Coordinates of C-alpha atoms in Angstrom, one line a residue:
M1 CA -14.6 73.9 5.6
P2 CA -14.1 72.4 9.2
R3 CA -11.0 70.2 9.6
G4 CA -13.1 67.1 10.4
R5 CA -15.1 67.4 7.2
K6 CA -11.9 67.9 5.2
S7 CA -10.4 64.7 6.6
K8 CA -13.6 62.7 5.7
C9 CA -13.5 64.2 2.3
R10 CA -9.9 63.1 1.7
A11 CA -10.7 59.6 3.0
R12 CA -13.6 59.4 0.5
I13 CA -11.4 60.5 -2.3
K14 CA -8.7 57.9 -1.5
R15 CA -11.4 55.1 -1.3
H16 CA -12.8 56.3 -4.6
Q17 CA -9.4 56.2 -6.3
A18 CA -8.7 52.8 -4.9
R19 CA -12.0 51.4 -6.3
L20 CA -11.4 52.9 -9.7
E21 CA -7.9 51.4 -10.0
T22 CA -9.0 48.0 -8.8
Q23 CA -11.9 48.0 -11.2
N24 CA -9.5 48.8 -14.1
L25 CA -7.2 46.0 -13.1
Q26 CA -10.1 43.5 -12.7
G27 CA -11.7 44.6 -15.9
A28 CA -8.5 44.1 -17.9
R29 CA -7.8 40.7 -16.3
A30 CA -11.4 39.6 -16.9
T31 CA -11.0 40.5 -20.5
E32 CA -7.9 38.5 -20.9
A33 CA -9.3 35.5 -19.0
A34 CA -12.5 35.5 -21.1
A35 CA -10.6 35.8 -24.3
A36 CA -8.2 32.9 -23.3
E37 CA -11.2 30.7 -22.6
G38 CA -13.0 31.9 -25.7
E39 CA -15.9 33.3 -23.7
T40 CA -17.6 36.7 -23.3
P41 CA -18.0 38.1 -19.7
S42 CA -21.5 37.3 -18.6
S43 CA -22.4 40.9 -17.6
P44 CA -20.9 44.2 -16.5
S45 CA -21.2 43.2 -12.9
S46 CA -18.9 40.2 -13.5
V47 CA -16.1 42.7 -14.1
S48 CA -16.9 45.2 -11.3
Q49 CA -18.3 43.1 -8.5
G50 CA -16.5 43.0 -5.1
S51 CA -13.9 45.7 -5.6
P52 CA -12.0 45.5 -2.3
P53 CA -11.4 48.7 -0.4
S54 CA -7.9 50.1 -0.3
S55 CA -5.8 48.9 2.6
P56 CA -4.4 51.7 4.8
A57 CA -1.0 50.0 4.6
A58 CA -1.1 50.2 0.9
G59 CA -1.5 54.0 0.8
T60 CA -3.6 55.7 -1.8
S61 CA -4.1 54.0 -5.1
Q62 CA -1.8 55.1 -7.8
Q63 CA -2.9 57.1 -10.8
P64 CA -0.8 57.3 -14.0
E65 CA 1.5 60.3 -13.7
G66 CA 0.0 63.5 -15.0
A67 CA -3.5 62.2 -14.7
V68 CA -5.9 63.9 -12.3
A69 CA -8.8 61.8 -10.9
P70 CA -12.1 63.6 -11.2
S71 CA -12.5 63.4 -7.4
S72 CA -9.0 64.4 -6.5
P73 CA -8.1 67.5 -4.6
E74 CA -6.8 69.1 -7.8
A75 CA -10.1 68.6 -9.5
G76 CA -12.3 70.2 -6.8
G77 CA -12.6 71.3 -3.2
A78 CA -15.5 70.2 -1.0
C79 CA -17.2 66.8 -1.3
S80 CA -20.9 67.7 -1.6
G81 CA -23.6 65.1 -1.8
S82 CA -24.0 65.7 -5.6
E83 CA -20.3 65.1 -6.1
Q84 CA -20.5 61.8 -4.2
G85 CA -23.4 60.8 -6.5
A86 CA -21.2 61.8 -9.5
Q87 CA -18.4 59.6 -8.1
S88 CA -20.7 56.5 -7.9
Q89 CA -22.0 57.2 -11.4
E90 CA -18.4 57.4 -12.7
E91 CA -17.6 54.1 -11.0
R92 CA -20.5 52.4 -12.7
A93 CA -19.6 53.9 -16.0
S94 CA -16.0 52.7 -15.6
A95 CA -17.2 49.2 -14.9
S96 CA -19.6 49.2 -17.8
Q97 CA -16.9 50.5 -20.2
A98 CA -14.6 47.7 -19.0
A99 CA -17.3 45.1 -19.7
C100 CA -18.2 46.6 -23.1
S101 CA -14.5 46.6 -24.0
A102 CA -14.2 42.9 -23.1
Q103 CA -17.2 42.0 -25.2
S104 CA -16.3 44.2 -28.2
S105 CA -12.7 42.8 -28.2
L106 CA -14.1 39.3 -28.5
R107 CA -16.1 40.4 -31.6
D108 CA -12.9 41.5 -33.3
P109 CA -11.8 38.9 -35.9
L110 CA -8.1 39.2 -34.9
T111 CA -9.0 38.6 -31.3
R112 CA -11.0 35.5 -32.2
K113 CA -8.1 34.2 -34.2
A114 CA -5.8 34.9 -31.2
C115 CA -8.2 32.9 -29.0
K116 CA -8.0 29.9 -31.4
L117 CA -4.2 30.0 -31.4
V118 CA -4.2 30.2 -27.6
Q119 CA -6.2 27.0 -27.3
F120 CA -4.0 25.3 -29.9
L121 CA -0.8 26.4 -28.1
L122 CA -2.1 25.2 -24.7
E123 CA -2.9 21.8 -26.2
K124 CA 0.7 21.7 -27.6
Y125 CA 2.0 22.7 -24.2
K126 CA 0.1 19.9 -22.5
T127 CA 1.4 17.2 -24.9
N128 CA 4.9 18.8 -25.2
E129 CA 4.7 18.7 -29.0
P130 CA 6.7 21.1 -31.2
I131 CA 5.1 24.3 -32.3
T132 CA 5.8 25.6 -35.9
Q133 CA 4.8 28.8 -37.6
T134 CA 3.4 26.7 -40.4
A135 CA 0.9 25.1 -38.0
L136 CA -0.1 28.5 -36.6
L137 CA -0.6 29.9 -40.1
K138 CA -3.0 27.1 -41.0
I139 CA -5.2 28.2 -38.1
V140 CA -5.0 31.9 -39.0
K141 CA -5.7 31.0 -42.7
K142 CA -4.7 33.1 -45.8
K143 CA -7.3 35.8 -45.2
Y144 CA -5.5 37.0 -42.0
K145 CA -2.0 36.0 -42.9
E146 CA -0.9 39.6 -43.3
H147 CA -2.1 40.2 -39.7
F148 CA -0.2 37.3 -38.3
P149 CA 2.4 39.4 -36.4
E150 CA -0.4 41.4 -34.6
I151 CA -2.3 38.2 -33.9
L152 CA 0.8 36.5 -32.5
R153 CA 1.4 39.6 -30.3
R154 CA -2.1 39.3 -28.8
V155 CA -1.5 35.6 -28.3
S156 CA 1.7 36.2 -26.4
E157 CA 0.1 38.8 -24.3
R158 CA -2.8 36.6 -23.3
L159 CA -0.6 33.6 -22.6
E160 CA 1.6 35.7 -20.3
L161 CA -1.2 37.5 -18.4
V162 CA -3.5 34.6 -17.9
F163 CA -1.2 31.6 -17.7
G164 CA 2.2 33.1 -17.0
L165 CA 3.6 31.5 -20.1
E166 CA 6.1 33.1 -22.6
L167 CA 6.0 32.2 -26.3
K168 CA 9.6 32.1 -27.4
E169 CA 11.0 31.5 -30.9
V170 CA 13.6 28.7 -30.3
D171 CA 14.7 28.2 -33.9
P172 CA 14.5 31.2 -36.3
S173 CA 15.5 29.2 -39.3
S174 CA 12.6 26.8 -39.0
H175 CA 10.3 29.3 -37.2
S176 CA 9.6 26.9 -34.3
Y177 CA 8.4 28.1 -30.9
A178 CA 8.2 26.9 -27.3
L179 CA 6.1 27.9 -24.3
V180 CA 8.1 28.7 -21.2
C181 CA 6.8 29.2 -17.7
K182 CA 7.9 32.6 -16.7
L183 CA 7.8 32.2 -13.0
G184 CA 9.4 28.8 -12.9
L185 CA 6.7 26.9 -11.0
P186 CA 7.4 23.3 -10.4
S187 CA 5.8 20.8 -12.7
D188 CA 4.0 19.1 -9.8
E189 CA 0.5 17.8 -10.7
N190 CA -1.0 19.7 -7.8
L191 CA 0.2 23.0 -9.4
S192 CA -1.1 22.2 -12.9
G193 CA -4.6 22.7 -14.1
D194 CA -7.2 20.0 -15.0
R195 CA -5.6 20.0 -18.5
G196 CA -2.0 20.2 -17.3
L197 CA -1.9 24.0 -17.5
P198 CA 0.4 26.1 -15.3
K199 CA -1.1 28.3 -12.7
S200 CA 1.7 30.9 -12.4
G201 CA -0.6 33.5 -14.1
L202 CA -3.0 33.2 -11.1
L203 CA -0.1 33.3 -8.7
M204 CA 1.3 36.5 -10.3
T205 CA -2.1 38.0 -9.9
L206 CA -2.2 37.0 -6.2
L207 CA 1.3 38.4 -5.6
G208 CA 0.2 41.6 -7.3
V209 CA -2.9 42.0 -5.1
I210 CA -0.7 41.4 -2.0
F211 CA 1.8 44.0 -3.2
M212 CA -0.9 46.6 -3.9
K213 CA -2.4 46.0 -0.5
G214 CA 0.8 46.9 1.4
N215 CA 2.4 43.5 1.2
R216 CA -0.4 41.7 3.0
A217 CA -3.9 41.1 1.8
T218 CA -6.8 39.8 3.9
E219 CA -8.6 36.6 2.7
E220 CA -11.7 38.7 2.0
E221 CA -9.8 41.1 -0.2
V222 CA -8.2 38.3 -2.2
W223 CA -11.5 36.5 -2.8
E224 CA -13.4 39.7 -3.7
F225 CA -10.7 40.5 -6.3
L226 CA -10.6 36.9 -7.7
G227 CA -14.5 36.8 -7.7
A228 CA -14.5 39.5 -10.4
L229 CA -12.4 37.1 -12.5
G230 CA -14.8 34.3 -12.1
V231 CA -12.7 32.5 -9.5
H232 CA -14.7 31.6 -6.4
P233 CA -13.8 29.5 -3.3
G234 CA -15.4 26.1 -3.4
K235 CA -16.4 26.4 -7.1
R236 CA -14.3 24.4 -9.5
H237 CA -12.7 26.5 -12.2
L238 CA -12.1 25.3 -15.8
I239 CA -8.4 26.3 -15.7
F240 CA -7.4 26.5 -12.0
G241 CA -9.4 23.6 -10.5
E242 CA -10.5 24.1 -6.9
P243 CA -9.3 27.6 -6.0
R244 CA -9.4 27.4 -2.2
R245 CA -7.2 24.3 -2.1
L246 CA -4.8 25.8 -4.6
I247 CA -4.4 29.1 -2.8
T248 CA -4.6 28.1 0.9
K249 CA -2.8 24.7 0.7
D250 CA -0.9 23.9 -2.5
L251 CA 0.8 27.3 -3.0
V252 CA 1.3 27.6 0.7
Q253 CA 3.0 24.1 0.9
Q254 CA 5.1 25.1 -2.1
K255 CA 6.1 28.2 -0.1
Y256 CA 4.9 30.7 -2.7
L257 CA 2.3 32.1 -0.3
E258 CA 2.0 32.5 3.4
Y259 CA -1.4 32.1 4.9
R260 CA -1.8 33.1 8.5
Q261 CA -4.3 34.5 11.0
V262 CA -4.5 38.3 11.4
P263 CA -2.9 39.1 14.8
D264 CA -5.5 39.8 17.5
S265 CA -8.4 39.2 15.2
D266 CA -11.6 38.0 17.0
P267 CA -13.3 36.2 15.3
P268 CA -10.3 34.9 13.5
R269 CA -9.5 36.4 10.1
Y270 CA -6.7 35.4 7.8
E271 CA -4.3 37.1 5.4
F272 CA -1.9 36.3 2.6
L273 CA 1.7 37.4 2.3
W274 CA 4.5 36.5 -0.2
G275 CA 6.2 33.2 0.7
P276 CA 9.9 32.7 0.7
K277 CA 9.9 30.9 -2.7
A278 CA 8.0 33.9 -4.3
H279 CA 10.7 36.2 -2.9
A280 CA 13.4 34.0 -4.4
E281 CA 11.9 33.4 -7.9
T282 CA 10.4 36.8 -8.7
T283 CA 10.6 40.4 -7.6
K284 CA 8.2 43.3 -6.9
M285 CA 9.4 45.0 -10.1
K286 CA 8.4 41.9 -12.2
V287 CA 5.0 41.7 -10.5
L288 CA 4.5 45.5 -11.0
E289 CA 5.4 45.1 -14.7
V290 CA 2.6 42.5 -15.0
L291 CA 0.2 44.8 -13.2
A292 CA 1.2 47.7 -15.4
K293 CA 0.8 45.6 -18.6
I294 CA -2.7 44.6 -17.4
N295 CA -3.6 48.3 -17.1
G296 CA -2.0 49.1 -20.5
A297 CA 0.6 51.3 -18.7
V298 CA 4.2 51.3 -17.6
P299 CA 5.5 50.6 -14.0
R300 CA 6.3 54.3 -13.5
A301 CA 2.6 55.1 -13.8
F302 CA 2.3 53.8 -10.3
P303 CA 4.8 56.1 -8.4
K304 CA 4.5 54.6 -4.9
L305 CA 4.6 51.0 -6.0
Y306 CA 7.4 51.8 -8.4
E307 CA 9.4 53.4 -5.7
E308 CA 8.9 50.4 -3.4
A309 CA 9.9 48.0 -6.2
L310 CA 13.1 50.1 -6.9
K311 CA 14.0 49.9 -3.3
D312 CA 13.5 46.2 -3.3
E313 CA 15.8 45.9 -6.4
E314 CA 18.5 47.9 -4.6
E315 CA 18.2 45.8 -1.4
R316 CA 18.5 42.6 -3.5
A317 CA 21.5 44.0 -5.3
G318 CA 23.1 44.9 -2.0
V319 CA 22.6 41.4 -0.6
T320 CA 24.0 39.8 -3.8
A321 CA 27.0 42.1 -3.6
A322 CA 27.6 41.2 0.0
V323 CA 27.3 37.5 -0.6
S324 CA 29.7 37.8 -3.6
A325 CA 32.2 39.7 -1.5
A326 CA 32.0 37.2 1.3
A327 CA 32.5 34.3 -1.2
C328 CA 35.6 36.1 -2.8
A329 CA 37.1 36.7 0.7
K330 CA 36.6 33.1 1.6
A331 CA 38.2 31.9 -1.6
R332 CA 41.2 34.2 -1.1
A333 CA 41.6 32.9 2.5
C334 CA 41.5 29.3 1.3
S335 CA 44.0 30.1 -1.5
K336 CA 46.3 31.8 1.0
A337 CA 46.1 28.9 3.4
K338 CA 46.9 26.4 0.7
S339 CA 49.8 28.5 -0.4
C340 CA 51.2 28.7 3.1
S341 CA 50.8 25.0 3.6
S342 CA 52.6 24.1 0.4
S343 CA 55.5 26.5 1.2
Q344 CA 56.0 24.9 4.6
V345 CA 56.3 21.5 2.9

């Protein structure tokens, strides 16, 4: 095959893999969001629409280790027209399967019970009332009491993925629980939902999209991704309120995101980056753990992102060590100065 055709083939393969991974992530997140709100996704297209193309800076999309994409070089050679058609059929099948999975999961009685508990817990979080196992078991009822651990596991997963909340047992003796915001967002009214709900779940999603796109994501890529989750600019959301204001103003003012014009873009285009507060309060590894959990995988299943996250952890550890060493040196110097001063007296 001529070199030019091989290059085009490789480019098509990379774009295809990127679309598949993004669809998987969007489908999983849409399932969680729909379950948390007690709704079924409206249609398969609501899961798959607007999958953003892979950014060159982000490199090729990651496949779980050991898995070979049907369109990868290991799976075949030339990219014929029939193969391209098979790729598009596979993408549609992947999106349909994600939507069907979302709908079937909501028909599961344990998932329905989990949804009821999520709603109950969010109301308790809003009113800051204590949460007891007795109250949770009343909602689950005797019929599903033996499945309570599994239901609670699903509840914890949904609270974490959609709202960024962690369900913690604060008193084992009385089996009482508390909801804790994992990212540590401020309790400012502008950063809470219409019902006083935290928005750190959406923020973690945004940070994940930015990370996947090479640490910068265009505004178009962000809205296309969020659109698959039912979050649209200018359209008020049940949980997140007015998304455009939240993303381009509130989170920017709080320094969780940077929103700036793409250099030399004409007409002007804009992009999102992590803000200084996001860098201070979370890490690439934590965000990757969330992305992996959404995909039902582990961080190592995304080799390039995992490698970058590890490097970020090492750099942070180096900075911490340097700061600690400087502080110790300063303390020793101060101690020595005081000792000298007292001996002279």
